[in-house]
Coordinates of C-alpha atoms in Angstrom, one line a residue:
Chain A
X45 CA 127.0 76.0 94.2
X46 CA 125.2 73.2 95.6
X47 CA 126.6 70.0 95.0
X48 CA 124.7 67.0 94.0
X49 CA 125.7 64.4 96.6
X50 CA 125.4 61.3 94.3
X51 CA 124.4 61.3 90.8
X52 CA 121.6 59.1 89.6
X53 CA 122.0 55.7 88.6
X54 CA 121.9 54.1 86.1
X55 CA 123.0 57.1 83.7
X56 CA 120.1 58.0 81.7
X57 CA 120.4 56.7 77.9
X58 CA 118.9 58.3 74.7
X59 CA 115.1 57.9 75.1
X60 CA 112.3 57.8 72.4
X61 CA 110.4 61.0 72.0
X62 CA 108.0 61.3 74.8
X63 CA 104.4 61.9 75.2
X64 CA 103.1 64.6 77.8
X65 CA 99.5 65.3 78.9
X66 CA 99.9 68.6 77.1
X67 CA 101.7 70.0 74.1
X68 CA 105.4 71.0 75.0
X69 CA 107.8 72.7 72.7
X70 CA 111.2 71.2 72.4
X71 CA 111.5 69.4 75.6
X72 CA 114.6 68.0 77.0
X73 CA 114.5 64.5 75.5
X74 CA 117.9 63.0 76.9
X75 CA 119.8 63.0 80.1
X76 CA 116.8 64.3 81.8
X77 CA 117.5 62.7 85.1
X78 CA 120.9 64.6 85.2
X79 CA 119.4 67.7 83.9
X80 CA 116.8 67.7 86.4
X81 CA 119.1 67.1 89.1
X82 CA 121.4 70.1 87.8
X83 CA 118.4 72.5 87.5
X84 CA 117.1 71.6 91.1
X85 CA 120.8 71.9 92.4
X86 CA 121.1 75.6 90.7
X87 CA 117.7 76.5 92.1
X88 CA 118.8 75.6 95.6
X89 CA 121.8 77.4 95.2
X90 CA 120.2 80.7 94.3
X91 CA 117.1 80.7 96.1
X92 CA 115.6 80.3 99.6
X93 CA 113.9 76.9 99.0
X94 CA 116.4 74.7 100.9
X95 CA 115.0 75.6 104.2
X96 CA 111.4 75.1 103.1
X97 CA 112.3 71.7 101.8
X98 CA 114.3 70.9 105.1
X99 CA 111.4 71.9 107.0
X100 CA 108.7 70.2 104.9
X101 CA 110.7 67.0 104.5
X102 CA 110.8 66.7 108.3
X103 CA 107.3 67.8 108.9
X104 CA 105.4 65.9 106.3
X105 CA 103.6 63.1 108.0
X106 CA 101.6 61.9 105.0
X107 CA 98.7 62.2 107.4
X108 CA 96.4 62.9 104.4
X109 CA 94.3 65.3 106.1
X110 CA 94.5 67.0 102.9
X111 CA 92.4 64.6 101.2
X112 CA 89.3 66.0 102.8
X113 CA 90.2 69.4 101.1
X114 CA 91.3 68.6 97.5
X115 CA 88.8 69.2 94.7
X116 CA 90.7 66.8 92.5
X117 CA 91.0 64.0 94.7
X118 CA 87.3 64.5 96.1
X119 CA 86.4 63.6 92.3
X120 CA 88.8 61.0 91.4
X121 CA 89.8 59.2 94.8
X122 CA 93.0 58.3 93.1
X123 CA 95.8 58.1 95.7
X124 CA 98.1 59.6 93.2
X125 CA 95.7 63.0 93.5
X126 CA 96.5 63.2 97.0
X127 CA 98.5 66.6 97.7
X128 CA 100.9 64.8 100.2
X129 CA 101.6 62.2 97.5
X130 CA 102.3 64.7 95.0
X131 CA 104.6 66.6 97.1
X132 CA 106.4 63.7 98.2
X133 CA 107.5 63.0 94.8
X134 CA 109.9 66.2 95.1
X135 CA 110.5 65.8 98.7
X136 CA 111.8 62.4 98.4
X137 CA 114.0 63.7 95.4
X138 CA 115.5 66.6 97.6
X139 CA 116.2 64.2 100.5
X140 CA 117.9 61.3 98.4
X141 CA 120.2 63.8 96.3
X142 CA 120.7 66.8 98.4
X143 CA 120.8 65.9 102.0
X144 CA 123.5 63.9 103.7
X145 CA 121.1 61.7 105.7
X146 CA 119.2 60.7 102.6
X147 CA 122.3 60.1 100.8
X148 CA 123.5 58.0 103.5
X149 CA 120.1 56.0 104.0
X150 CA 120.2 55.3 100.2
X151 CA 123.8 53.6 100.8
X152 CA 122.3 51.3 103.4
X153 CA 119.2 50.6 101.3
X154 CA 120.3 50.6 97.9
X155 CA 117.4 53.1 96.8
X156 CA 118.5 53.9 93.3
X157 CA 117.3 57.8 93.3
X158 CA 115.5 59.8 90.6
X159 CA 114.3 57.9 87.4
X160 CA 112.9 59.0 84.0
X161 CA 109.7 57.4 85.3
X162 CA 109.6 59.9 88.3
X163 CA 110.0 62.8 85.8
X164 CA 107.2 61.6 83.9
X165 CA 104.7 61.2 86.9
X166 CA 105.9 64.8 88.1
X167 CA 105.2 66.4 84.6
X168 CA 101.7 64.8 84.9
X169 CA 100.9 65.5 88.5
X170 CA 101.9 68.9 89.0
X171 CA 99.7 69.7 86.2
X172 CA 96.8 67.7 87.9
X173 CA 96.9 70.5 90.7
X174 CA 95.3 73.9 90.3
X175 CA 97.5 75.4 92.9
X176 CA 94.2 76.5 94.8
X177 CA 95.8 76.1 98.1
X178 CA 92.7 74.7 99.8
X179 CA 94.7 71.8 101.3
X180 CA 96.8 74.3 103.0
X181 CA 94.1 75.5 105.0
X182 CA 93.6 72.1 106.8
X183 CA 97.3 70.8 106.8
X184 CA 98.1 70.4 110.7
X185 CA 101.9 70.8 109.8
X186 CA 101.3 74.1 107.6
X187 CA 102.8 72.6 104.3
X188 CA 101.8 74.7 101.3
X189 CA 101.3 72.0 98.5
X190 CA 100.8 74.7 96.0
X191 CA 104.3 75.9 96.6
X192 CA 105.8 72.4 95.9
X193 CA 103.7 72.3 92.8
X194 CA 105.2 75.6 91.8
X195 CA 108.8 74.5 92.6
X196 CA 108.1 71.0 90.8
X197 CA 107.0 72.7 87.7
X198 CA 109.8 75.3 87.8
X199 CA 112.3 72.6 87.8
X200 CA 110.5 70.9 85.1
X201 CA 110.4 74.1 83.0
X202 CA 114.1 74.3 83.1
X203 CA 114.0 71.0 81.0
X204 CA 111.3 73.0 78.8
X205 CA 108.6 70.5 80.2
X206 CA 106.1 73.1 80.5
X207 CA 102.7 73.3 78.8
X208 CA 102.9 75.3 75.4
X209 CA 99.9 77.5 76.3
X210 CA 101.8 78.9 79.2
X211 CA 105.4 78.9 77.5
X212 CA 104.4 80.8 74.0
X213 CA 102.6 83.5 76.2
X214 CA 105.6 84.1 78.2
X215 CA 107.9 84.2 75.2
X216 CA 105.7 86.7 73.5
X217 CA 105.6 88.7 77.1
X218 CA 109.3 88.8 77.5
X219 CA 110.9 88.7 74.1
X220 CA 107.9 89.5 71.5
X221 CA 107.1 92.6 69.8
X222 CA 104.0 93.4 71.8
X223 CA 105.7 92.5 75.2
X224 CA 102.5 91.1 76.7
X225 CA 100.8 87.7 76.7
X226 CA 98.0 88.3 74.2
X227 CA 100.3 90.0 71.8
X228 CA 98.4 93.3 71.9
X229 CA 100.4 96.2 70.2
X230 CA 100.3 99.4 71.6
X231 CA 98.5 101.3 68.8
X232 CA 95.7 98.2 68.9
X233 CA 95.3 99.1 72.7
X234 CA 94.8 102.8 71.9
X235 CA 92.3 101.8 69.2
X236 CA 90.5 99.4 71.4
X237 CA 90.1 102.0 74.4
X238 CA 88.6 104.5 71.7
X239 CA 86.2 101.9 70.8
X240 CA 85.3 101.3 74.3
X241 CA 84.8 104.9 75.2
X242 CA 82.5 105.2 72.0
X243 CA 80.7 102.2 73.3
X244 CA 80.3 103.8 76.8
X245 CA 78.9 106.9 75.5
X246 CA 76.5 105.2 73.3
X247 CA 75.3 103.5 76.7
X248 CA 75.4 106.1 79.0
X249 CA 75.5 109.3 77.0
X250 CA 78.6 110.5 78.7
X251 CA 81.9 111.2 77.3
X252 CA 84.6 109.5 79.3
X253 CA 88.3 108.9 78.7
X254 CA 90.7 106.2 79.5
X255 CA 93.8 108.2 80.6
X256 CA 96.7 107.1 78.6
X257 CA 100.2 107.7 79.4
X258 CA 99.6 110.3 81.8
X259 CA 102.5 111.2 84.3
X260 CA 102.4 111.5 88.0
X261 CA 99.1 109.8 88.5
X262 CA 98.2 107.8 91.8
X263 CA 97.4 104.6 90.0
X264 CA 98.9 102.8 86.9
X265 CA 96.6 100.4 86.0
X266 CA 97.4 96.6 84.9
X267 CA 94.6 94.6 84.0
X268 CA 94.8 91.1 82.7
X269 CA 95.8 92.1 79.1
X270 CA 93.2 89.4 77.9
X271 CA 90.4 91.7 79.1
X272 CA 91.2 94.2 76.0
X273 CA 90.0 91.1 73.7
X274 CA 87.4 89.4 76.1
X275 CA 85.9 91.7 78.6
X276 CA 84.6 94.9 77.2
X277 CA 81.9 95.4 80.0
X278 CA 84.7 94.8 82.9
X279 CA 86.7 97.6 81.5
X280 CA 83.9 99.9 80.8
X281 CA 82.7 99.2 84.5
X282 CA 86.3 100.0 85.6
X283 CA 85.9 103.4 83.7
X284 CA 82.6 104.2 84.9
X285 CA 83.4 103.4 88.5
X286 CA 86.4 105.6 88.4
X287 CA 84.8 108.3 86.6
X288 CA 81.5 108.4 88.7
X289 CA 83.9 108.5 92.0
X290 CA 85.5 111.5 90.6
X291 CA 88.8 109.9 90.3
X292 CA 89.4 110.1 86.5
X293 CA 92.6 112.2 86.9
X294 CA 94.2 109.7 89.5
X295 CA 95.0 106.9 87.3
X296 CA 96.3 106.0 83.8
X297 CA 97.1 103.1 81.6
X298 CA 100.8 103.0 80.1
X299 CA 101.4 102.0 76.5
X300 CA 104.9 100.9 77.4
X301 CA 103.4 97.8 79.4
X302 CA 100.0 97.2 80.5
X303 CA 99.7 93.2 81.4
X304 CA 99.0 92.3 84.7
X305 CA 99.3 88.5 83.8
X306 CA 102.1 86.9 85.2
X307 CA 102.3 83.1 84.5
X308 CA 105.5 83.1 86.5
X309 CA 103.5 82.5 89.4
X310 CA 102.3 79.3 87.8
X311 CA 105.5 78.0 87.1
X312 CA 108.7 79.8 87.4
X313 CA 110.4 82.1 89.8
X314 CA 112.7 83.5 87.2
X315 CA 109.7 84.4 85.0
X316 CA 107.8 85.9 87.9
X317 CA 110.8 88.2 88.9
X318 CA 111.2 89.5 85.2
X319 CA 107.3 90.1 84.8
X320 CA 107.3 91.8 88.1
X321 CA 110.3 94.1 87.0
X322 CA 108.4 95.2 83.7
X323 CA 105.3 96.3 86.1
X324 CA 107.4 98.4 88.4
X325 CA 109.7 99.8 85.4
X326 CA 106.3 101.0 83.9
X327 CA 105.1 102.5 86.9
X328 CA 108.3 104.2 87.5
X329 CA 108.4 105.6 83.7
X330 CA 104.9 107.2 84.5
X331 CA 106.0 108.3 88.0
X332 CA 103.1 106.6 89.3
X333 CA 102.5 106.0 93.2
X334 CA 100.5 102.8 93.2
X335 CA 100.0 99.8 91.1
X336 CA 96.3 99.2 90.5
X337 CA 95.4 95.6 89.2
X338 CA 92.2 95.0 87.4
X339 CA 90.0 91.9 87.7
X340 CA 92.4 88.9 88.1
X341 CA 93.3 86.7 90.9
X342 CA 96.6 85.5 90.1
X343 CA 97.7 89.1 88.6
X344 CA 96.7 90.8 91.9
X345 CA 98.6 88.1 94.2
X346 CA 101.6 87.9 92.1
X347 CA 101.9 91.8 92.1
X348 CA 100.9 92.2 95.9
X349 CA 103.1 89.3 97.1
X350 CA 106.2 89.7 94.7
X351 CA 106.5 93.5 93.9
X352 CA 108.1 93.8 97.5
X353 CA 110.4 90.8 96.6
X354 CA 111.4 91.5 93.2
X355 CA 110.6 95.4 92.9
X356 CA 113.9 96.5 93.8
X357 CA 114.1 99.7 96.0
X358 CA 110.6 100.7 94.3
X359 CA 108.2 99.2 96.7
X360 CA 105.0 100.5 95.3
X361 CA 101.7 99.5 97.1
X362 CA 99.5 97.3 95.2
X363 CA 95.6 97.7 95.2
X364 CA 93.2 95.4 93.5
X365 CA 90.5 97.5 91.8
X366 CA 87.6 96.2 94.1
X367 CA 89.6 97.6 97.1
X368 CA 89.5 100.9 95.3
X369 CA 85.7 100.3 94.3
X370 CA 84.8 99.4 97.7
X371 CA 86.8 102.3 99.2
X372 CA 84.8 104.8 96.9
X373 CA 81.4 103.2 97.9
X374 CA 82.4 103.4 101.6
X375 CA 83.4 107.1 101.0
X376 CA 79.8 107.6 99.4
X377 CA 81.1 108.6 96.2
X378 CA 79.3 105.8 94.2
X379 CA 75.7 105.7 93.5
X380 CA 74.2 102.2 92.4
X381 CA 70.8 101.6 91.7
X382 CA 69.4 98.5 93.7
X383 CA 66.4 98.2 91.4
X384 CA 68.4 97.1 88.1
X385 CA 70.1 93.8 89.0
X386 CA 67.2 91.9 90.4
X387 CA 68.1 88.6 89.3
X388 CA 69.6 86.2 91.5
X389 CA 73.4 87.0 92.0
X390 CA 76.4 84.7 93.6
X391 CA 79.9 85.4 93.8
X392 CA 82.9 83.1 93.0
X393 CA 86.2 83.7 95.1
X394 CA 89.3 83.5 92.9
X395 CA 91.5 81.5 95.1
X396 CA 94.7 83.6 94.7
X397 CA 93.0 86.6 96.3
X398 CA 90.5 84.9 98.6
X399 CA 92.6 82.2 100.1
X400 CA 94.7 84.4 102.3
X401 CA 91.7 86.5 103.2
X402 CA 92.9 89.6 101.4
X403 CA 89.7 90.1 99.2
X404 CA 86.5 88.4 100.7
X405 CA 84.3 91.1 102.1
X406 CA 84.9 93.8 99.8
X407 CA 83.3 92.6 96.8
X408 CA 80.3 91.2 98.9
X409 CA 79.7 94.5 100.5
X410 CA 79.7 96.1 97.1
X411 CA 77.3 93.6 95.6
X412 CA 75.0 93.6 98.7
X413 CA 74.6 97.5 98.2
X414 CA 72.9 96.8 94.9
X415 CA 72.0 93.3 94.3
X416 CA 69.0 92.6 96.4
X417 CA 69.0 88.9 95.6
X418 CA 72.6 87.9 96.5
X419 CA 73.2 84.5 97.6
X420 CA 76.5 82.7 98.7
X421 CA 77.9 79.4 97.4
X422 CA 78.7 76.9 100.0
X423 CA 81.7 77.0 101.3
X424 CA 82.9 80.2 100.0
X425 CA 85.4 82.8 101.1
X426 CA 88.8 81.5 102.5
X427 CA 87.2 77.9 102.1
X428 CA 86.1 78.3 98.3
X429 CA 86.3 75.6 95.9
X430 CA 88.6 76.6 92.9
X431 CA 87.0 77.3 89.6
X432 CA 89.0 74.3 88.5
X433 CA 91.2 76.0 86.1
X434 CA 93.5 77.6 88.5
X435 CA 97.3 77.6 88.2
X436 CA 97.4 78.3 84.8
X437 CA 95.7 75.0 83.8
X438 CA 92.8 77.0 82.0
X439 CA 95.3 78.2 79.3
X440 CA 96.0 74.6 78.5
X441 CA 93.3 73.6 76.3
X442 CA 94.4 70.2 75.8
X443 CA 93.6 69.3 79.3
X444 CA 90.1 70.7 79.0
X445 CA 88.3 67.3 79.8
X446 CA 90.2 67.1 83.1
X447 CA 89.2 70.7 84.0
X448 CA 85.6 70.0 83.1
X449 CA 85.1 66.4 84.5
X450 CA 87.5 66.5 87.5
X451 CA 88.8 69.9 88.7
X452 CA 85.5 71.8 87.9
X453 CA 83.1 69.5 88.9
X454 CA 82.6 70.6 92.5
X455 CA 82.2 74.0 91.3
X456 CA 79.6 73.2 88.6
X457 CA 77.7 71.7 91.3
X458 CA 78.0 74.6 93.7
X459 CA 76.9 76.9 91.0
X460 CA 73.8 74.6 90.1
X461 CA 72.8 74.7 93.8
X462 CA 72.4 78.4 94.1
X463 CA 70.3 78.8 91.0
X464 CA 71.8 82.2 90.3
X465 CA 71.4 84.0 86.9
X466 CA 74.6 85.8 87.5
X467 CA 77.8 84.3 88.8
X468 CA 80.2 87.0 89.4
X469 CA 83.9 86.3 89.4
X470 CA 86.3 88.9 89.1
X471 CA 89.0 87.0 87.4
X472 CA 90.3 86.4 83.9
X473 CA 91.3 82.8 84.4
X474 CA 88.0 82.3 86.5
X475 CA 86.0 83.7 84.1
X476 CA 87.3 81.4 81.2
X477 CA 87.1 78.3 83.1
X478 CA 83.5 79.0 84.5
X479 CA 82.2 80.1 80.9
X480 CA 83.4 76.6 79.6
X481 CA 81.8 74.8 82.9
X482 CA 78.3 76.5 82.0
X483 CA 78.5 75.5 78.6
X484 CA 79.8 71.6 79.5
X485 CA 77.3 71.2 82.1
X486 CA 74.5 73.3 80.4
X487 CA 74.2 75.5 83.5
X488 CA 71.5 78.3 83.3
X489 CA 74.0 81.0 84.5
X490 CA 75.9 84.2 83.1
X491 CA 79.6 84.5 84.0
X492 CA 80.3 88.1 84.8
X493 CA 82.9 90.2 86.1
X494 CA 82.1 92.5 89.4
X495 CA 82.3 95.8 87.4
X496 CA 80.2 94.3 84.3
X497 CA 77.2 94.3 87.0
X498 CA 78.5 97.8 88.4
X499 CA 78.1 99.1 84.5
X500 CA 74.4 98.0 84.6
X501 CA 73.5 99.7 88.0
X502 CA 75.7 102.9 88.2
X503 CA 74.1 106.3 88.3
X504 CA 76.5 109.1 87.3
X505 CA 74.9 112.8 87.3
X506 CA 74.1 113.9 83.7
X507 CA 74.0 110.4 82.3
X508 CA 71.2 109.3 79.9
X509 CA 70.9 105.5 80.1
X510 CA 70.1 103.9 76.8
X511 CA 68.0 100.9 77.1
X512 CA 68.4 97.7 75.0
X513 CA 67.3 98.7 71.4
X514 CA 68.5 101.9 71.6
X515 CA 65.5 103.5 73.7
X516 CA 66.7 106.4 75.8
X517 CA 65.7 105.5 79.6
X518 CA 65.5 107.8 82.9
X519 CA 68.8 108.4 84.3
Chain B
X106 CA 109.2 72.2 59.9
X107 CA 105.7 71.7 61.9
X108 CA 104.4 68.1 62.2
X109 CA 101.2 69.0 61.0
X110 CA 100.5 70.3 57.4
X111 CA 97.9 71.0 55.0
X112 CA 98.3 70.8 51.1
X113 CA 96.7 73.6 48.9
X114 CA 97.8 73.9 45.2
X115 CA 100.8 71.7 45.9
X116 CA 101.9 74.2 48.6
X117 CA 102.4 72.6 52.0
X118 CA 101.0 74.9 54.9
X119 CA 102.3 74.3 58.4
X120 CA 99.6 74.0 61.0
X121 CA 99.8 73.9 64.8
X122 CA 98.1 71.2 67.1
X123 CA 95.0 72.7 66.8
X124 CA 95.0 73.2 63.3
X125 CA 95.7 76.9 63.3
X126 CA 97.7 78.2 60.3
X127 CA 101.0 78.9 61.5
X128 CA 102.2 81.4 58.9
X129 CA 99.2 83.6 58.3
X130 CA 101.0 85.3 55.2
X131 CA 100.3 82.0 53.5
X132 CA 96.5 82.5 53.6
X133 CA 94.4 82.7 50.6
X134 CA 90.6 81.9 50.0
X135 CA 91.1 78.5 49.4
X136 CA 92.7 78.2 52.8
X137 CA 89.5 79.2 54.2
X138 CA 87.6 76.9 52.1
X139 CA 89.5 73.9 53.1
X140 CA 89.3 74.7 56.8
X141 CA 85.6 75.1 56.7
X142 CA 84.4 71.4 56.5
X143 CA 86.6 70.2 59.5
X144 CA 85.0 73.2 61.5
X145 CA 81.5 71.9 60.8
X146 CA 80.5 74.2 57.8
X147 CA 78.9 72.3 55.0
X148 CA 79.7 73.1 51.4
X149 CA 80.7 76.5 49.8
X150 CA 81.2 79.6 52.2
X151 CA 78.5 81.9 51.8
X152 CA 78.7 85.9 51.5
X153 CA 77.6 86.2 55.2
X154 CA 80.8 83.8 56.1
X155 CA 83.0 86.1 53.9
X156 CA 81.7 89.2 55.3
X157 CA 83.1 87.9 58.7
X158 CA 86.2 86.4 57.5
X159 CA 87.1 89.6 55.4
X160 CA 86.6 91.8 58.4
X161 CA 88.8 89.5 60.6
X162 CA 91.5 89.4 58.0
X163 CA 91.7 93.3 57.4
X164 CA 91.7 93.8 61.3
X165 CA 94.5 91.1 61.6
X166 CA 96.6 92.7 59.0
X167 CA 96.5 96.0 60.8
X168 CA 96.8 94.9 64.4
X169 CA 98.5 91.3 64.2
X170 CA 95.5 90.2 66.4
X171 CA 91.8 89.3 66.6
X172 CA 89.3 92.1 67.6
X173 CA 87.0 92.0 70.3
X174 CA 84.0 89.8 69.8
X175 CA 82.0 92.7 70.6
X176 CA 83.8 95.0 68.0
X177 CA 83.4 91.9 65.5
X178 CA 79.7 91.8 66.0
X179 CA 79.1 95.5 65.8
X180 CA 81.1 96.1 62.8
X181 CA 80.0 92.9 60.7
X182 CA 76.3 93.4 61.8
X183 CA 76.2 89.7 63.1
X184 CA 75.2 89.1 66.7
X185 CA 77.1 86.4 68.5
X186 CA 74.3 83.9 67.8
X187 CA 74.7 84.6 64.3
X188 CA 78.2 84.2 64.5
X189 CA 77.7 80.7 66.0
X190 CA 75.3 79.8 63.3
X191 CA 77.8 80.6 60.7
X192 CA 80.8 79.2 62.6
X193 CA 79.6 76.3 64.9
X194 CA 82.8 76.1 66.5
X195 CA 82.6 79.9 67.7
X196 CA 84.4 83.0 66.8
X197 CA 87.8 82.1 68.0
X198 CA 88.3 78.4 67.0
X199 CA 86.0 78.9 64.0
X200 CA 85.8 82.1 62.3
X201 CA 89.6 83.2 63.3
X202 CA 91.0 80.0 62.0
X203 CA 89.3 80.3 58.7
X204 CA 90.6 83.9 58.4
X205 CA 94.1 82.4 58.9
X206 CA 94.7 83.8 62.3
X207 CA 97.2 82.1 64.5
X208 CA 95.8 80.6 67.8
X209 CA 95.4 83.4 70.3
X210 CA 97.8 83.2 73.4
X211 CA 97.5 84.4 77.0
X212 CA 94.0 83.9 79.3
X213 CA 91.8 83.9 76.2

């Protein structure tokens, strides 16, 4: 067990009920400093964060190169929004309370250590970061400020200082009857899939089935579960693509667990691990060979990066649906009509899949194959700007103004500059945030998923596409 | 006990921070009418409103969740524009709230 070298002084006293910038359920109200340090100590004991914190505390030069990259700081100009400043809130606490050197320095200088005011500042500032990791690309010392945001939020969450919008979703996912973040029961899932099958038949004149609970398939599919409420076109596009590529016997959706969303990535390794285990367990139950994630940035990154970490001996490969579609297009198994989507189209990169360079070119090659009027935002790809709702902030309605006026402002400017009719973004988080931006800034653009556009343009032998208004069109 | 409540016929109904009913079983038609004015609907709810509210209520009792908006539109015969005309704050924050559904969770 990691020892706290010196307890904080003065001892925390009973405080009045506090206000946070977001709703919280029963947060810790007393002895917060003590409990923060206890939680920090426990995390240091049972994780590998200590070497990272040692490295970061010796490297952080506060050179402020990150100021040139942070979309929040660019808009506010507030020194408290500089990534280095925010990260230092955690690093100084680490040095002061968990390193011999910091403890000794404090003996000489009389530095009092962590205070209640520091905790309030962390509770505010760690949720003014959208964890987009744009600053990481410019940091000369390689500091991942989003990782520090994540760790800071994790410690705070152990005091139950975590936005209600995130916490209630996780409670439903881990302990609720439905077992997923949107509280969709298995019979409702099946009912919804049947509804979508009817819709696609009306649209394309073809009977296609979502495979449910099929054993021994290549892929087990986990979309952001909210797609079953919000994104019918994306899901129908997923089905049409797989069907057209001849892969409908290669995949399945499991009624035991069907949610790709993992808010653990935003605020807690403990939650992250337990959600990954649910994904792995369902894949194992169905004897699947690969995990297929739908259109969602954080769902993709959490599975891609953490199935190898938390999946035990079941190290299933993780594939994003766009990788699959790209592969099928390259293999000549998809026929997309280039005369349907003639309006201007642009692509917004979800940070979680683009920043690392994992999925940047594939969706563009797909779009260029059938959208003759495709334009780029500047900058884009690994240097893209966050939608402004990353890191779970999009699920926190009460910080809507921050997401619109500050975090999402650069993105709204970018969208306006492209003059695009369709902004394609393959991510449940980004879609919600960008739709709110479009409404807030009165932009003349429609936010869609990549497979929504594919659904408009796909040609499948034997289909009879119904045009708007129920007229039969040419196949 | 919730910090936020609404009184209907002497019964105190707990609400969440955004004004959604916390116990959907306590819903009745008077609740829907009481929610109407704060959501920008003037006067008595019309038959068109009830058509949407009753569909949502029925779907909720079966599934403990709201339907897809696409489905709501199809089965009530109201397109999305019409839904916004009837419920200015939208299908989720307006119509679902009047139907006594709890606030949706997750990325919605």
